[in-house]
GROMACS .gro file of N, CA, C and O in nm:
model
  268
    1SER      N    1  -1.701  14.310  10.144
    1SER     CA    2  -1.642  14.288  10.275
    1SER      C    3  -1.700  14.162  10.337
    1SER      O    4  -1.801  14.110  10.293
    2ASP      N    5  -1.638  14.117  10.441
    2ASP     CA    6  -1.684  13.997  10.512
    2ASP      C    7  -1.765  14.030  10.636
    2ASP      O    8  -1.851  13.954  10.676
    3VAL      N    9  -1.735  14.145  10.698
    3VAL     CA   10  -1.798  14.181  10.825
    3VAL      C   11  -1.837  14.329  10.821
    3VAL      O   12  -1.759  14.413  10.775
    4LEU      N   13  -1.955  14.361  10.871
    4LEU     CA   14  -1.998  14.499  10.890
    4LEU      C   15  -1.988  14.529  11.039
    4LEU      O   16  -2.047  14.456  11.121
    5ILE      N   17  -1.912  14.632  11.076
    5ILE     CA   18  -1.897  14.671  11.216
    5ILE      C   19  -1.951  14.812  11.234
    5ILE      O   20  -1.904  14.905  11.169
    6ILE      N   21  -2.049  14.827  11.321
    6ILE     CA   22  -2.107  14.957  11.353
    6ILE      C   23  -2.054  14.995  11.492
    6ILE      O   24  -2.096  14.938  11.593
    7MET      N   25  -1.962  15.090  11.499
    7MET     CA   26  -1.897  15.123  11.626
    7MET      C   27  -1.952  15.250  11.692
    7MET      O   28  -1.911  15.283  11.802
    8LEU      N   29  -2.044  15.319  11.626
    8LEU     CA   30  -2.104  15.438  11.685
    8LEU      C   31  -2.255  15.425  11.682
    8LEU      O   32  -2.312  15.370  11.589
    9ALA      N   33  -2.320  15.478  11.783
    9ALA     CA   34  -2.466  15.472  11.790
    9ALA      C   35  -2.526  15.600  11.729
    9ALA      O   36  -2.595  15.676  11.795
   10CYS      N   37  -2.498  15.622  11.602
   10CYS     CA   38  -2.547  15.742  11.533
   10CYS      C   39  -2.686  15.717  11.474
   10CYS      O   40  -2.716  15.609  11.427
   11GLU      N   41  -2.769  15.819  11.475
   11GLU     CA   42  -2.904  15.809  11.419
   11GLU      C   43  -2.902  15.772  11.271
   11GLU      O   44  -2.991  15.703  11.223
   12GLU      N   45  -2.801  15.816  11.198
   12GLU     CA   46  -2.792  15.788  11.054
   12GLU      C   47  -2.784  15.638  11.026
   12GLU      O   48  -2.836  15.589  10.927
   13TYR      N   49  -2.722  15.565  11.116
   13TYR     CA   50  -2.707  15.420  11.096
   13TYR      C   51  -2.840  15.347  11.109
   13TYR      O   52  -2.858  15.241  11.051
   14LYS      N   53  -2.933  15.402  11.183
   14LYS     CA   54  -3.063  15.339  11.199
   14LYS      C   55  -3.142  15.338  11.068
   14LYS      O   56  -3.234  15.260  11.051
   15LYS      N   57  -3.104  15.425  10.975
   15LYS     CA   58  -3.175  15.438  10.849
   15LYS      C   59  -3.112  15.356  10.736
   15LYS      O   60  -3.161  15.357  10.624
   16LEU      N   61  -3.004  15.284  10.765
   16LEU     CA   62  -2.936  15.207  10.661
   16LEU      C   63  -3.024  15.095  10.607
   16LEU      O   64  -3.101  15.034  10.680
   17ASN      N   65  -3.010  15.067  10.478
   17ASN     CA   66  -3.080  14.956  10.415
   17ASN      C   67  -2.991  14.832  10.431
   17ASN      O   68  -2.906  14.805  10.347
   18ILE      N   69  -3.014  14.759  10.537
   18ILE     CA   70  -2.929  14.644  10.570
   18ILE      C   71  -2.941  14.535  10.465
   18ILE      O   72  -2.843  14.468  10.434
   19THR      N   73  -3.059  14.515  10.410
   19THR     CA   74  -3.076  14.413  10.306
   19THR      C   75  -2.985  14.441  10.188
   19THR      O   76  -2.918  14.352  10.137
   20HIS      N   77  -2.979  14.566  10.146
   20HIS     CA   78  -2.892  14.604  10.034
   20HIS      C   79  -2.744  14.587  10.071
   20HIS      O   80  -2.666  14.534   9.993
   21ILE      N   81  -2.707  14.630  10.190
   21ILE     CA   82  -2.568  14.618  10.234
   21ILE      C   83  -2.526  14.471  10.239
   21ILE      O   84  -2.420  14.434  10.191
   22LEU      N   85  -2.611  14.385  10.296
   22LEU     CA   86  -2.579  14.243  10.303
   22LEU      C   87  -2.566  14.180  10.164
   22LEU      O   88  -2.487  14.090  10.144
   23SER      N   89  -2.643  14.230  10.068
   23SER     CA   90  -2.634  14.176   9.933
   23SER      C   91  -2.500  14.208   9.867
   23SER      O   92  -2.458  14.138   9.775
   24LEU      N   93  -2.432  14.310   9.914
   24LEU     CA   94  -2.302  14.350   9.860
   24LEU      C   95  -2.186  14.281   9.930
   24LEU      O   96  -2.073  14.287   9.883
   25MET      N   97  -2.213  14.216  10.042
   25MET     CA   98  -2.108  14.156  10.124
   25MET      C   99  -2.087  14.010  10.089
   25MET      O  100  -2.183  13.939  10.059
   26ARG      N  101  -1.961  13.964  10.094
   26ARG     CA  102  -1.931  13.821  10.079
   26ARG      C  103  -1.969  13.746  10.204
   26ARG      O  104  -2.032  13.641  10.198
   27GLY      N  105  -1.929  13.799  10.318
   27GLY     CA  106  -1.966  13.740  10.447
   27GLY      C  107  -2.095  13.803  10.495
   27GLY      O  108  -2.135  13.909  10.447
   28LYS      N  109  -2.160  13.740  10.587
   28LYS     CA  110  -2.289  13.792  10.638
   28LYS      C  111  -2.283  13.806  10.789
   28LYS      O  112  -2.367  13.753  10.860
   29THR      N  113  -2.184  13.880  10.838
   29THR     CA  114  -2.167  13.898  10.982
   29THR      C  115  -2.177  14.046  11.015
   29THR      O  116  -2.113  14.129  10.950
   30ILE      N  117  -2.259  14.079  11.114
   30ILE     CA  118  -2.277  14.217  11.159
   30ILE      C  119  -2.236  14.224  11.305
   30ILE      O  120  -2.285  14.147  11.388
   31ILE      N  121  -2.148  14.317  11.337
   31ILE     CA  122  -2.109  14.345  11.475
   31ILE      C  123  -2.161  14.485  11.507
   31ILE      O  124  -2.118  14.583  11.447
   32ASP      N  125  -2.257  14.492  11.597
   32ASP     CA  126  -2.326  14.617  11.632
   32ASP      C  127  -2.337  14.624  11.784
   32ASP      O  128  -2.440  14.593  11.842
   33PRO      N  129  -2.228  14.662  11.853
   33PRO     CA  130  -2.225  14.655  12.000
   33PRO      C  131  -2.340  14.730  12.068
   33PRO      O  132  -2.387  14.687  12.172
   34PHE      N  133  -2.385  14.838  12.009
   34PHE     CA  134  -2.484  14.923  12.075
   34PHE      C  135  -2.626  14.902  12.023
   34PHE      O  136  -2.716  14.979  12.053
   35GLN      N  137  -2.646  14.796  11.943
   35GLN     CA  138  -2.776  14.763  11.887
   35GLN      C  139  -2.837  14.882  11.813
   35GLN      O  140  -2.955  14.915  11.830
   36THR      N  141  -2.756  14.946  11.732
   36THR     CA  142  -2.797  15.063  11.657
   36THR      C  143  -2.891  15.026  11.543
   36THR      O  144  -2.988  15.096  11.516
   37LEU      N  145  -2.863  14.917  11.476
   37LEU     CA  146  -2.943  14.876  11.360
   37LEU      C  147  -3.077  14.820  11.402
   37LEU      O  148  -3.089  14.756  11.506
   38LYS      N  149  -3.176  14.843  11.321
   38LYS     CA  150  -3.309  14.788  11.344
   38LYS      C  151  -3.326  14.668  11.252
   38LYS      O  152  -3.350  14.682  11.134
   39LEU      N  153  -3.312  14.548  11.308
   39LEU     CA  154  -3.313  14.427  11.226
   39LEU      C  155  -3.437  14.341  11.244
   39LEU      O  156  -3.447  14.235  11.186
   40GLU      N  157  -3.534  14.386  11.321
   40GLU     CA  158  -3.651  14.303  11.349
   40GLU      C  159  -3.725  14.263  11.222
   40GLU      O  160  -3.771  14.150  11.208
   41ASN      N  161  -3.741  14.353  11.127
   41ASN     CA  162  -3.818  14.326  11.005
   41ASN      C  163  -3.728  14.309  10.883
   41ASN      O  164  -3.772  14.331  10.771
   42ASN      N  165  -3.606  14.270  10.905
   42ASN     CA  166  -3.511  14.256  10.795
   42ASN      C  167  -3.539  14.127  10.717
   42ASN      O  168  -3.537  14.020  10.774
   43PRO      N  169  -3.564  14.138  10.587
   43PRO     CA  170  -3.595  14.019  10.507
   43PRO      C  171  -3.472  13.940  10.461
   43PRO      O  172  -3.488  13.842  10.390
   44ALA      N  173  -3.353  13.981  10.501
   44ALA     CA  174  -3.233  13.907  10.460
   44ALA      C  175  -3.243  13.763  10.506
   44ALA      O  176  -3.288  13.735  10.617
   45LYS      N  177  -3.201  13.670  10.424
   45LYS     CA  178  -3.220  13.528  10.453
   45LYS      C  179  -3.131  13.476  10.564
   45LYS      O  180  -3.174  13.396  10.645
   46GLU      N  181  -3.006  13.517  10.567
   46GLU     CA  182  -2.919  13.465  10.672
   46GLU      C  183  -2.805  13.561  10.701
   46GLU      O  184  -2.746  13.619  10.611
   47TYR      N  185  -2.778  13.577  10.828
   47TYR     CA  186  -2.665  13.657  10.875
   47TYR      C  187  -2.647  13.630  11.024
   47TYR      O  188  -2.738  13.583  11.090
   48ALA      N  189  -2.527  13.661  11.074
   48ALA     CA  190  -2.499  13.650  11.217
   48ALA      C  191  -2.490  13.792  11.272
   48ALA      O  192  -2.425  13.877  11.213
   49TYR      N  193  -2.556  13.816  11.383
   49TYR     CA  194  -2.562  13.949  11.443
   49TYR      C  195  -2.507  13.943  11.585
   49TYR      O  196  -2.557  13.867  11.668
   50PHE      N  197  -2.404  14.022  11.613
   50PHE     CA  198  -2.338  14.027  11.744
   50PHE      C  199  -2.361  14.164  11.805
   50PHE      O  200  -2.339  14.266  11.740
   51CYS      N  201  -2.402  14.168  11.934
   51CYS     CA  202  -2.417  14.294  12.006
   51CYS      C  203  -2.388  14.270  12.153
   51CYS      O  204  -2.379  14.157  12.198
   52LEU      N  205  -2.371  14.377  12.228
   52LEU     CA  206  -2.344  14.365  12.371
   52LEU      C  207  -2.471  14.329  12.447
   52LEU      O  208  -2.580  14.377  12.414
   53GLY      N  209  -2.458  14.246  12.547
   53GLY     CA  210  -2.569  14.215  12.634
   53GLY      C  211  -2.664  14.107  12.585
   53GLY      O  212  -2.762  14.078  12.651
   54LYS      N  213  -2.638  14.048  12.468
   54LYS     CA  214  -2.723  13.942  12.416
   54LYS      C  215  -2.636  13.832  12.361
   54LYS      O  216  -2.522  13.855  12.321
   55SER      N  217  -2.691  13.712  12.354
   55SER     CA  218  -2.618  13.604  12.290
   55SER      C  219  -2.621  13.625  12.139
   55SER      O  220  -2.697  13.708  12.089
   56VAL      N  221  -2.541  13.551  12.068
   56VAL     CA  222  -2.534  13.563  11.923
   56VAL      C  223  -2.670  13.533  11.864
   56VAL      O  224  -2.734  13.434  11.899
   57GLN      N  225  -2.714  13.619  11.774
   57GLN     CA  226  -2.839  13.596  11.704
   57GLN      C  227  -2.806  13.552  11.563
   57GLN      O  228  -2.745  13.625  11.487
   58THR      N  229  -2.844  13.430  11.531
   58THR     CA  230  -2.821  13.379  11.397
   58THR      C  231  -2.955  13.375  11.326
   58THR      O  232  -3.049  13.312  11.372
   59ILE      N  233  -2.963  13.445  11.216
   59ILE     CA  234  -3.086  13.454  11.140
   59ILE      C  235  -3.073  13.366  11.016
   59ILE      O  236  -2.973  13.372  10.947
   60GLY      N  237  -3.170  13.286  10.989
   60GLY     CA  238  -3.165  13.198  10.873
   60GLY      C  239  -3.097  13.068  10.907
   60GLY      O  240  -3.100  13.020  11.019
   61GLU      N  241  -3.030  13.010  10.808
   61GLU     CA  242  -2.970  12.878  10.823
   61GLU      C  243  -2.823  12.883  10.859
   61GLU      O  244  -2.757  12.782  10.863
   62ARG      N  245  -2.770  13.000  10.884
   62ARG     CA  246  -2.627  13.015  10.916
   62ARG      C  247  -2.600  12.968  11.059
   62ARG      O  248  -2.675  12.999  11.149
   63GLU      N  249  -2.491  12.897  11.078
   63GLU     CA  250  -2.453  12.852  11.212
   63GLU      C  251  -2.317  12.909  11.249
   63GLU      O  252  -2.228  12.915  11.167
   64GLU      N  253  -2.301  12.950  11.373
   64GLU     CA  254  -2.176  13.004  11.422
   64GLU      C  255  -2.123  12.910  11.529
   64GLU      O  256  -2.199  12.864  11.614
   65THR      N  257  -1.993  12.884  11.527
   65THR     CA  258  -1.932  12.802  11.632
   65THR      C  259  -1.818  12.881  11.695
   65THR      O  260  -1.757  12.965  11.629
   66TYR      N  261  -1.790  12.852  11.820
   66TYR     CA  262  -1.687  12.925  11.895
   66TYR      C  263  -1.597  12.826  11.966
   66TYR      O  264  -1.643  12.724  12.014
   67ALA      N  265  -1.470  12.858  11.971
   67ALA     CA  266  -1.374  12.770  12.038
   67ALA      C  267  -1.362  12.811  12.184
   67ALA      O  268  -1.390  12.918  12.223
   0.00000   0.00000   0.00000
């Protein structure tokens, strides 16, 4: 897939192995409106993370542009 969208704030999602999921994805974009995922210690090299109440967080060398 190109984008991972987490639309529910379920406890099960907090336990996901995001590094593994990102390795399976062609795109590296995560949309997590409720900040369910714990990405502070994520070793993934680059991805874009979108959530409510914060500006876009770009991790690594990936750049996002908006029109």
